[in-house]
């Protein structure tokens, strides 16, 4: 049985001071032994959020990292830097990074290798654009993203990874994929993992849905057999997140 994982991607929101206030608001209310809850604040708030979460089961994640260990990469952050702060999870290949910061399937693959080598748990994001869905090529797009991301990743490492299916057209738009649409792609992702590896790996990897998840639609999404969690943007910055992690209640 896969333990659900619900992560809040705070994106470029909250100063460190504001982040502490949000942790205070949420941390006790989101404590849930049946669900892994993770906060992914901006880099600048990681230390403050870590301190604020002291004694809590809520995990700490970063929103990105570089694939090199160190060097002349102005403005970038390495896996070791994150680990040193107590970070456990890292989002890799978010569509906003693919769209605005030149992230490609190749850099996603490099980052996935580095995160796993260092012992961070990667949350690898995949998902098609509106145009790709309208053209009916979403299965091919997501299949390519999954195959490229996992290139040369060993089975035991792959099993530790979390994959997030985030259709770009559903992010921040208030337009959620229907639970059937989300389930269909999450199932394809699992089938791909089975083809690349085996059914044990495929059945171990947790697959999240992300894109306008809120307190009203979470129950239906989480009721789907291949959806093991959510990657939540806007609603993770508010008290709604408490209801989201209590899905099904
Ligand atoms: O991109 C997302 C999470 O990574 C989803 O964002 P929203 O929940 O704001 O649509």
PDB file of C-alpha atoms and ligand atoms in Angstrom:
ATOM      1  CA  UNK A   1       0.000   0.000   0.000  1.00  0.00           C
ATOM      2  CA  UNK A   2       1.497   3.334  -1.061  1.00  0.00           C
ATOM      3  CA  UNK A   3       1.384   6.036   1.596  1.00  0.00           C
ATOM      4  CA  UNK A   4      -0.089   9.186   0.052  1.00  0.00           C
ATOM      5  CA  UNK A   5       2.152  12.233  -0.225  1.00  0.00           C
ATOM      6  CA  UNK A   6       0.706  15.727  -0.371  1.00  0.00           C
ATOM      7  CA  UNK A   7       3.180  18.523  -0.995  1.00  0.00           C
ATOM      8  CA  UNK A   8       2.658  22.255  -0.976  1.00  0.00           C
ATOM      9  CA  UNK A   9       4.674  24.032  -3.662  1.00  0.00           C
ATOM     10  CA  UNK A  10       4.790  27.579  -2.355  1.00  0.00           C
ATOM     11  CA  UNK A  11       6.456  28.795  -5.593  1.00  0.00           C
ATOM     12  CA  UNK A  12       7.822  32.364  -5.323  1.00  0.00           C
ATOM     13  CA  UNK A  13       5.629  33.304  -2.384  1.00  0.00           C
ATOM     14  CA  UNK A  14       6.307  34.221   1.242  1.00  0.00           C
ATOM     15  CA  UNK A  15       9.265  36.007   2.754  1.00  0.00           C
ATOM     16  CA  UNK A  16      10.979  34.061   5.513  1.00  0.00           C
ATOM     17  CA  UNK A  17       8.980  36.014   8.081  1.00  0.00           C
ATOM     18  CA  UNK A  18       5.714  35.254   6.302  1.00  0.00           C
ATOM     19  CA  UNK A  19       6.739  31.626   5.886  1.00  0.00           C
ATOM     20  CA  UNK A  20       7.140  31.215   9.645  1.00  0.00           C
ATOM     21  CA  UNK A  21       3.627  32.552  10.147  1.00  0.00           C
ATOM     22  CA  UNK A  22       2.257  30.085   7.594  1.00  0.00           C
ATOM     23  CA  UNK A  23       4.056  27.190   9.285  1.00  0.00           C
ATOM     24  CA  UNK A  24       2.561  28.233  12.602  1.00  0.00           C
ATOM     25  CA  UNK A  25      -0.905  28.380  11.060  1.00  0.00           C
ATOM     26  CA  UNK A  26      -0.671  24.973   9.410  1.00  0.00           C
ATOM     27  CA  UNK A  27       1.765  22.674  11.112  1.00  0.00           C
ATOM     28  CA  UNK A  28      -0.366  21.176  13.855  1.00  0.00           C
ATOM     29  CA  UNK A  29      -3.487  21.033  11.740  1.00  0.00           C
ATOM     30  CA  UNK A  30      -1.790  19.141   8.904  1.00  0.00           C
ATOM     31  CA  UNK A  31      -0.194  16.508  11.148  1.00  0.00           C
ATOM     32  CA  UNK A  32      -1.607  13.272   9.757  1.00  0.00           C
ATOM     33  CA  UNK A  33       0.082   9.948  10.288  1.00  0.00           C
ATOM     34  CA  UNK A  34      -1.583   8.388   7.255  1.00  0.00           C
ATOM     35  CA  UNK A  35      -0.313  10.975   4.773  1.00  0.00           C
ATOM     36  CA  UNK A  36       3.177  12.349   4.202  1.00  0.00           C
ATOM     37  CA  UNK A  37       2.873  16.132   4.134  1.00  0.00           C
ATOM     38  CA  UNK A  38       5.705  18.212   2.676  1.00  0.00           C
ATOM     39  CA  UNK A  39       6.218  21.980   2.515  1.00  0.00           C
ATOM     40  CA  UNK A  40       8.307  23.311  -0.371  1.00  0.00           C
ATOM     41  CA  UNK A  41       9.024  26.975   0.368  1.00  0.00           C
ATOM     42  CA  UNK A  42      11.440  29.178  -1.607  1.00  0.00           C
ATOM     43  CA  UNK A  43      15.145  28.641  -0.861  1.00  0.00           C
ATOM     44  CA  UNK A  44      15.242  31.777   1.281  1.00  0.00           C
ATOM     45  CA  UNK A  45      12.684  30.342   3.697  1.00  0.00           C
ATOM     46  CA  UNK A  46      14.065  26.797   4.024  1.00  0.00           C
ATOM     47  CA  UNK A  47      15.950  27.484   7.252  1.00  0.00           C
ATOM     48  CA  UNK A  48      13.075  29.337   8.875  1.00  0.00           C
ATOM     49  CA  UNK A  49      10.559  26.666   7.853  1.00  0.00           C
ATOM     50  CA  UNK A  50      12.856  23.888   9.089  1.00  0.00           C
ATOM     51  CA  UNK A  51      13.092  25.592  12.470  1.00  0.00           C
ATOM     52  CA  UNK A  52       9.364  26.194  12.530  1.00  0.00           C
ATOM     53  CA  UNK A  53       8.704  22.513  11.791  1.00  0.00           C
ATOM     54  CA  UNK A  54      10.894  21.278  14.642  1.00  0.00           C
ATOM     55  CA  UNK A  55       9.258  18.198  16.152  1.00  0.00           C
ATOM     56  CA  UNK A  56       6.696  17.941  13.350  1.00  0.00           C
ATOM     57  CA  UNK A  57       6.302  15.066  10.881  1.00  0.00           C
ATOM     58  CA  UNK A  58       5.905  17.530   8.011  1.00  0.00           C
ATOM     59  CA  UNK A  59       8.753  17.111   5.526  1.00  0.00           C
ATOM     60  CA  UNK A  60      10.800  19.877   3.934  1.00  0.00           C
ATOM     61  CA  UNK A  61      11.310  20.172   0.182  1.00  0.00           C
ATOM     62  CA  UNK A  62      13.046  22.556  -2.204  1.00  0.00           C
ATOM     63  CA  UNK A  63      11.591  23.681  -5.522  1.00  0.00           C
ATOM     64  CA  UNK A  64      14.690  23.065  -7.647  1.00  0.00           C
ATOM     65  CA  UNK A  65      18.417  22.289  -7.493  1.00  0.00           C
ATOM     66  CA  UNK A  66      21.426  22.200  -9.812  1.00  0.00           C
ATOM     67  CA  UNK A  67      22.806  18.913 -11.117  1.00  0.00           C
ATOM     68  CA  UNK A  68      26.448  19.757 -10.474  1.00  0.00           C
ATOM     69  CA  UNK A  69      28.053  19.394  -7.044  1.00  0.00           C
ATOM     70  CA  UNK A  70      29.473  22.923  -6.975  1.00  0.00           C
ATOM     71  CA  UNK A  71      31.225  25.441  -9.200  1.00  0.00           C
ATOM     72  CA  UNK A  72      30.747  28.576 -11.241  1.00  0.00           C
ATOM     73  CA  UNK A  73      26.950  28.510 -11.527  1.00  0.00           C
ATOM     74  CA  UNK A  74      25.932  31.917 -10.230  1.00  0.00           C
ATOM     75  CA  UNK A  75      22.579  31.900  -8.530  1.00  0.00           C
ATOM     76  CA  UNK A  76      22.285  28.122  -8.355  1.00  0.00           C
ATOM     77  CA  UNK A  77      21.925  25.767  -5.370  1.00  0.00           C
ATOM     78  CA  UNK A  78      23.410  22.266  -5.039  1.00  0.00           C
ATOM     79  CA  UNK A  79      22.017  19.100  -3.495  1.00  0.00           C
ATOM     80  CA  UNK A  80      24.593  19.259  -0.679  1.00  0.00           C
ATOM     81  CA  UNK A  81      23.504  22.791   0.180  1.00  0.00           C
ATOM     82  CA  UNK A  82      19.932  21.566   0.508  1.00  0.00           C
ATOM     83  CA  UNK A  83      20.871  18.494   2.538  1.00  0.00           C
ATOM     84  CA  UNK A  84      22.915  20.638   4.908  1.00  0.00           C
ATOM     85  CA  UNK A  85      19.764  22.601   5.717  1.00  0.00           C
ATOM     86  CA  UNK A  86      17.787  19.456   6.454  1.00  0.00           C
ATOM     87  CA  UNK A  87      15.924  19.346   3.151  1.00  0.00           C
ATOM     88  CA  UNK A  88      14.585  15.871   2.261  1.00  0.00           C
ATOM     89  CA  UNK A  89      12.621  16.391  -0.966  1.00  0.00           C
ATOM     90  CA  UNK A  90      13.262  18.324  -4.160  1.00  0.00           C
ATOM     91  CA  UNK A  91      10.869  19.209  -6.963  1.00  0.00           C
ATOM     92  CA  UNK A  92      12.490  18.575 -10.327  1.00  0.00           C
ATOM     93  CA  UNK A  93      11.311  19.710 -13.746  1.00  0.00           C
ATOM     94  CA  UNK A  94       8.298  21.752 -12.712  1.00  0.00           C
ATOM     95  CA  UNK A  95       6.567  23.045 -15.839  1.00  0.00           C
ATOM     96  CA  UNK A  96       7.273  26.630 -14.781  1.00  0.00           C
ATOM     97  CA  UNK A  97      10.977  25.820 -14.780  1.00  0.00           C
ATOM     98  CA  UNK A  98      10.641  24.088 -18.142  1.00  0.00           C
ATOM     99  CA  UNK A  99       8.723  27.076 -19.519  1.00  0.00           C
ATOM    100  CA  UNK A 100      10.659  30.033 -18.075  1.00  0.00           C
ATOM    101  CA  UNK A 101      14.083  28.695 -17.095  1.00  0.00           C
ATOM    102  CA  UNK A 102      15.080  26.429 -19.917  1.00  0.00           C
ATOM    103  CA  UNK A 103      14.644  23.158 -18.029  1.00  0.00           C
ATOM    104  CA  UNK A 104      14.667  20.261 -20.474  1.00  0.00           C
ATOM    105  CA  UNK A 105      14.123  16.518 -20.257  1.00  0.00           C
ATOM    106  CA  UNK A 106      17.915  16.224 -20.301  1.00  0.00           C
ATOM    107  CA  UNK A 107      18.504  18.531 -17.317  1.00  0.00           C
ATOM    108  CA  UNK A 108      15.631  16.851 -15.500  1.00  0.00           C
ATOM    109  CA  UNK A 109      17.422  13.529 -15.992  1.00  0.00           C
ATOM    110  CA  UNK A 110      20.710  14.965 -14.694  1.00  0.00           C
ATOM    111  CA  UNK A 111      18.995  16.446 -11.665  1.00  0.00           C
ATOM    112  CA  UNK A 112      17.166  13.202 -10.955  1.00  0.00           C
ATOM    113  CA  UNK A 113      20.466  11.297 -10.975  1.00  0.00           C
ATOM    114  CA  UNK A 114      22.087  13.837  -8.667  1.00  0.00           C
ATOM    115  CA  UNK A 115      19.199  13.996  -6.220  1.00  0.00           C
ATOM    116  CA  UNK A 116      19.120  10.196  -5.917  1.00  0.00           C
ATOM    117  CA  UNK A 117      22.899   9.951  -5.605  1.00  0.00           C
ATOM    118  CA  UNK A 118      22.747  12.419  -2.717  1.00  0.00           C
ATOM    119  CA  UNK A 119      19.735  10.869  -0.997  1.00  0.00           C
ATOM    120  CA  UNK A 120      17.156  13.561  -1.685  1.00  0.00           C
ATOM    121  CA  UNK A 121      13.690  12.301  -2.613  1.00  0.00           C
ATOM    122  CA  UNK A 122      12.868  13.732  -6.036  1.00  0.00           C
ATOM    123  CA  UNK A 123       9.392  14.858  -7.049  1.00  0.00           C
ATOM    124  CA  UNK A 124       9.650  14.715 -10.839  1.00  0.00           C
ATOM    125  CA  UNK A 125       7.046  16.807 -12.651  1.00  0.00           C
ATOM    126  CA  UNK A 126       5.602  15.916 -16.034  1.00  0.00           C
ATOM    127  CA  UNK A 127       2.575  17.136 -17.933  1.00  0.00           C
ATOM    128  CA  UNK A 128       1.313  18.336 -21.284  1.00  0.00           C
ATOM    129  CA  UNK A 129       0.370  21.823 -22.458  1.00  0.00           C
ATOM    130  CA  UNK A 130      -3.131  22.820 -23.521  1.00  0.00           C
ATOM    131  CA  UNK A 131      -2.102  22.702 -27.171  1.00  0.00           C
ATOM    132  CA  UNK A 132      -0.679  19.209 -26.761  1.00  0.00           C
ATOM    133  CA  UNK A 133      -3.902  18.031 -25.132  1.00  0.00           C
ATOM    134  CA  UNK A 134      -5.983  19.635 -27.864  1.00  0.00           C
ATOM    135  CA  UNK A 135      -3.852  17.817 -30.428  1.00  0.00           C
ATOM    136  CA  UNK A 136      -4.453  14.587 -28.509  1.00  0.00           C
ATOM    137  CA  UNK A 137      -0.750  13.887 -27.995  1.00  0.00           C
ATOM    138  CA  UNK A 138      -0.697  14.001 -24.195  1.00  0.00           C
ATOM    139  CA  UNK A 139       0.149  10.322 -23.853  1.00  0.00           C
ATOM    140  CA  UNK A 140       3.157  10.642 -26.155  1.00  0.00           C
ATOM    141  CA  UNK A 141       4.348  13.829 -24.426  1.00  0.00           C
ATOM    142  CA  UNK A 142       4.144  12.391 -20.926  1.00  0.00           C
ATOM    143  CA  UNK A 143       5.656   9.075 -22.019  1.00  0.00           C
ATOM    144  CA  UNK A 144       8.661  10.892 -23.477  1.00  0.00           C
ATOM    145  CA  UNK A 145       9.048  13.004 -20.344  1.00  0.00           C
ATOM    146  CA  UNK A 146       8.977   9.914 -18.126  1.00  0.00           C
ATOM    147  CA  UNK A 147      11.345   7.864 -20.297  1.00  0.00           C
ATOM    148  CA  UNK A 148      13.844  10.730 -20.609  1.00  0.00           C
ATOM    149  CA  UNK A 149      13.685  11.611 -16.917  1.00  0.00           C
ATOM    150  CA  UNK A 150      14.409   8.031 -15.836  1.00  0.00           C
ATOM    151  CA  UNK A 151      17.104   7.325 -18.429  1.00  0.00           C
ATOM    152  CA  UNK A 152      19.843   5.207 -16.793  1.00  0.00           C
ATOM    153  CA  UNK A 153      18.235   5.454 -13.358  1.00  0.00           C
ATOM    154  CA  UNK A 154      18.516   2.094 -11.590  1.00  0.00           C
ATOM    155  CA  UNK A 155      15.381   0.303 -10.415  1.00  0.00           C
ATOM    156  CA  UNK A 156      16.075   0.632  -6.668  1.00  0.00           C
ATOM    157  CA  UNK A 157      16.553   4.386  -7.085  1.00  0.00           C
ATOM    158  CA  UNK A 158      13.546   4.758  -9.340  1.00  0.00           C
ATOM    159  CA  UNK A 159      11.379   3.162  -6.651  1.00  0.00           C
ATOM    160  CA  UNK A 160      12.225   6.027  -4.252  1.00  0.00           C
ATOM    161  CA  UNK A 161      11.042   8.685  -6.661  1.00  0.00           C
ATOM    162  CA  UNK A 162       7.754  10.552  -6.602  1.00  0.00           C
ATOM    163  CA  UNK A 163       6.258  11.564  -9.963  1.00  0.00           C
ATOM    164  CA  UNK A 164       3.843  14.476 -10.221  1.00  0.00           C
ATOM    165  CA  UNK A 165       1.481  14.679 -13.175  1.00  0.00           C
ATOM    166  CA  UNK A 166       0.701  18.345 -13.646  1.00  0.00           C
ATOM    167  CA  UNK A 167      -1.117  19.228 -16.855  1.00  0.00           C
ATOM    168  CA  UNK A 168       0.060  22.763 -17.632  1.00  0.00           C
ATOM    169  CA  UNK A 169      -3.432  23.884 -18.582  1.00  0.00           C
ATOM    170  CA  UNK A 170      -4.643  23.084 -15.067  1.00  0.00           C
ATOM    171  CA  UNK A 171      -1.929  24.948 -13.163  1.00  0.00           C
ATOM    172  CA  UNK A 172      -3.097  28.137 -11.514  1.00  0.00           C
ATOM    173  CA  UNK A 173      -6.066  28.322 -13.861  1.00  0.00           C
ATOM    174  CA  UNK A 174      -8.767  26.983 -11.577  1.00  0.00           C
ATOM    175  CA  UNK A 175      -9.370  24.420 -14.322  1.00  0.00           C
ATOM    176  CA  UNK A 176      -8.702  21.043 -12.745  1.00  0.00           C
ATOM    177  CA  UNK A 177      -8.362  17.944 -14.821  1.00  0.00           C
ATOM    178  CA  UNK A 178     -11.346  15.728 -14.164  1.00  0.00           C
ATOM    179  CA  UNK A 179     -10.515  12.826 -11.915  1.00  0.00           C
ATOM    180  CA  UNK A 180     -10.844  10.518 -14.926  1.00  0.00           C
ATOM    181  CA  UNK A 181      -8.412  12.602 -16.997  1.00  0.00           C
ATOM    182  CA  UNK A 182      -5.928  12.747 -14.118  1.00  0.00           C
ATOM    183  CA  UNK A 183      -6.278   9.021 -13.408  1.00  0.00           C
ATOM    184  CA  UNK A 184      -5.781   8.111 -17.055  1.00  0.00           C
ATOM    185  CA  UNK A 185      -2.432   9.882 -17.299  1.00  0.00           C
ATOM    186  CA  UNK A 186      -1.266   8.682 -13.877  1.00  0.00           C
ATOM    187  CA  UNK A 187      -2.048   5.148 -15.027  1.00  0.00           C
ATOM    188  CA  UNK A 188      -0.019   5.679 -18.208  1.00  0.00           C
ATOM    189  CA  UNK A 189       2.873   6.903 -16.071  1.00  0.00           C
ATOM    190  CA  UNK A 190       2.678   3.746 -13.955  1.00  0.00           C
ATOM    191  CA  UNK A 191       2.468   1.570 -17.071  1.00  0.00           C
ATOM    192  CA  UNK A 192       5.577   3.288 -18.419  1.00  0.00           C
ATOM    193  CA  UNK A 193       7.448   2.629 -15.205  1.00  0.00           C
ATOM    194  CA  UNK A 194       6.435  -1.004 -15.468  1.00  0.00           C
ATOM    195  CA  UNK A 195       7.792  -1.157 -19.023  1.00  0.00           C
ATOM    196  CA  UNK A 196      11.061   0.552 -18.066  1.00  0.00           C
ATOM    197  CA  UNK A 197      11.491  -1.418 -14.821  1.00  0.00           C
ATOM    198  CA  UNK A 198       9.020  -3.965 -13.517  1.00  0.00           C
ATOM    199  CA  UNK A 199       5.735  -4.116 -11.728  1.00  0.00           C
ATOM    200  CA  UNK A 200       7.340  -3.863  -8.285  1.00  0.00           C
ATOM    201  CA  UNK A 201       8.920  -0.498  -9.091  1.00  0.00           C
ATOM    202  CA  UNK A 202       5.763   0.676 -10.830  1.00  0.00           C
ATOM    203  CA  UNK A 203       3.645  -0.276  -7.836  1.00  0.00           C
ATOM    204  CA  UNK A 204       6.035   1.402  -5.384  1.00  0.00           C
ATOM    205  CA  UNK A 205       6.430   4.825  -7.020  1.00  0.00           C
ATOM    206  CA  UNK A 206       3.972   7.368  -5.723  1.00  0.00           C
ATOM    207  CA  UNK A 207       2.259   9.435  -8.403  1.00  0.00           C
ATOM    208  CA  UNK A 208       0.780  12.798  -7.502  1.00  0.00           C
ATOM    209  CA  UNK A 209      -1.682  14.907  -9.406  1.00  0.00           C
ATOM    210  CA  UNK A 210      -1.171  18.682  -9.461  1.00  0.00           C
ATOM    211  CA  UNK A 211      -3.120  21.537 -11.029  1.00  0.00           C
ATOM    212  CA  UNK A 212      -5.774  23.571  -9.213  1.00  0.00           C
ATOM    213  CA  UNK A 213      -6.167  20.996  -6.438  1.00  0.00           C
ATOM    214  CA  UNK A 214      -8.403  22.426  -3.743  1.00  0.00           C
ATOM    215  CA  UNK A 215     -10.532  21.425  -0.781  1.00  0.00           C
ATOM    216  CA  UNK A 216     -13.503  20.656  -3.040  1.00  0.00           C
ATOM    217  CA  UNK A 217     -11.887  18.431  -5.652  1.00  0.00           C
ATOM    218  CA  UNK A 218      -9.264  16.607  -3.602  1.00  0.00           C
ATOM    219  CA  UNK A 219     -11.541  13.784  -2.412  1.00  0.00           C
ATOM    220  CA  UNK A 220     -12.483  12.702  -5.901  1.00  0.00           C
ATOM    221  CA  UNK A 221      -8.898  12.923  -7.194  1.00  0.00           C
ATOM    222  CA  UNK A 222      -7.513  10.981  -4.245  1.00  0.00           C
ATOM    223  CA  UNK A 223     -10.178   8.337  -4.725  1.00  0.00           C
ATOM    224  CA  UNK A 224      -8.579   7.264  -7.997  1.00  0.00           C
ATOM    225  CA  UNK A 225      -6.485   4.078  -7.897  1.00  0.00           C
ATOM    226  CA  UNK A 226      -3.339   5.493  -9.506  1.00  0.00           C
ATOM    227  CA  UNK A 227      -3.315   8.877  -7.737  1.00  0.00           C
ATOM    228  CA  UNK A 228      -1.262   8.702  -4.558  1.00  0.00           C
ATOM    229  CA  UNK A 229      -1.110  12.329  -3.609  1.00  0.00           C
ATOM    230  CA  UNK A 230      -1.189  15.911  -4.725  1.00  0.00           C
ATOM    231  CA  UNK A 231       1.237  18.683  -5.552  1.00  0.00           C
ATOM    232  CA  UNK A 232      -0.614  21.787  -4.510  1.00  0.00           C
ATOM    233  CA  UNK A 233       0.223  25.355  -5.499  1.00  0.00           C
ATOM    234  CA  UNK A 234      -2.138  28.198  -4.605  1.00  0.00           C
ATOM    235  CA  UNK A 235      -4.218  26.295  -2.054  1.00  0.00           C
ATOM    236  CA  UNK A 236      -1.101  25.285  -0.092  1.00  0.00           C
ATOM    237  CA  UNK A 237      -0.638  28.909   0.968  1.00  0.00           C
ATOM    238  CA  UNK A 238      -3.923  28.997   2.859  1.00  0.00           C
ATOM    239  CA  UNK A 239      -5.826  27.144   5.505  1.00  0.00           C
ATOM    240  CA  UNK A 240      -7.495  25.161   2.685  1.00  0.00           C
ATOM    241  CA  UNK A 241      -4.387  23.015   2.749  1.00  0.00           C
ATOM    242  CA  UNK A 242      -5.564  21.568   6.071  1.00  0.00           C
ATOM    243  CA  UNK A 243      -8.698  20.187   4.423  1.00  0.00           C
ATOM    244  CA  UNK A 244      -6.683  18.950   1.455  1.00  0.00           C
ATOM    245  CA  UNK A 245      -4.434  16.762   3.611  1.00  0.00           C
ATOM    246  CA  UNK A 246      -7.534  15.442   5.362  1.00  0.00           C
ATOM    247  CA  UNK A 247      -8.977  14.271   2.038  1.00  0.00           C
ATOM    248  CA  UNK A 248     -11.795  11.819   2.342  1.00  0.00           C
ATOM    249  CA  UNK A 249     -12.676  12.961   5.879  1.00  0.00           C
TER     250      UNK A 249
HETATM  251  O1  LIG B   1       2.008  23.916 -10.104  1.00  0.00           O
HETATM  252  C1  LIG B   1       1.369  23.457  -9.181  1.00  0.00           C
HETATM  253  C2  LIG B   1       2.032  22.763  -8.070  1.00  0.00           C
HETATM  254  O2  LIG B   1       3.357  22.491  -8.379  1.00  0.00           O
HETATM  255  C3  LIG B   1      -0.095  23.595  -9.132  1.00  0.00           C
HETATM  256  O3  LIG B   1      -0.395  24.908  -8.869  1.00  0.00           O
HETATM  257  P1  LIG B   1      -1.930  25.306  -8.524  1.00  0.00           P
HETATM  258  O4  LIG B   1      -2.380  24.361  -7.440  1.00  0.00           O
HETATM  259  O5  LIG B   1      -1.840  26.731  -8.042  1.00  0.00           O
HETATM  260  O6  LIG B   1      -2.702  25.132  -9.779  1.00  0.00           O
END
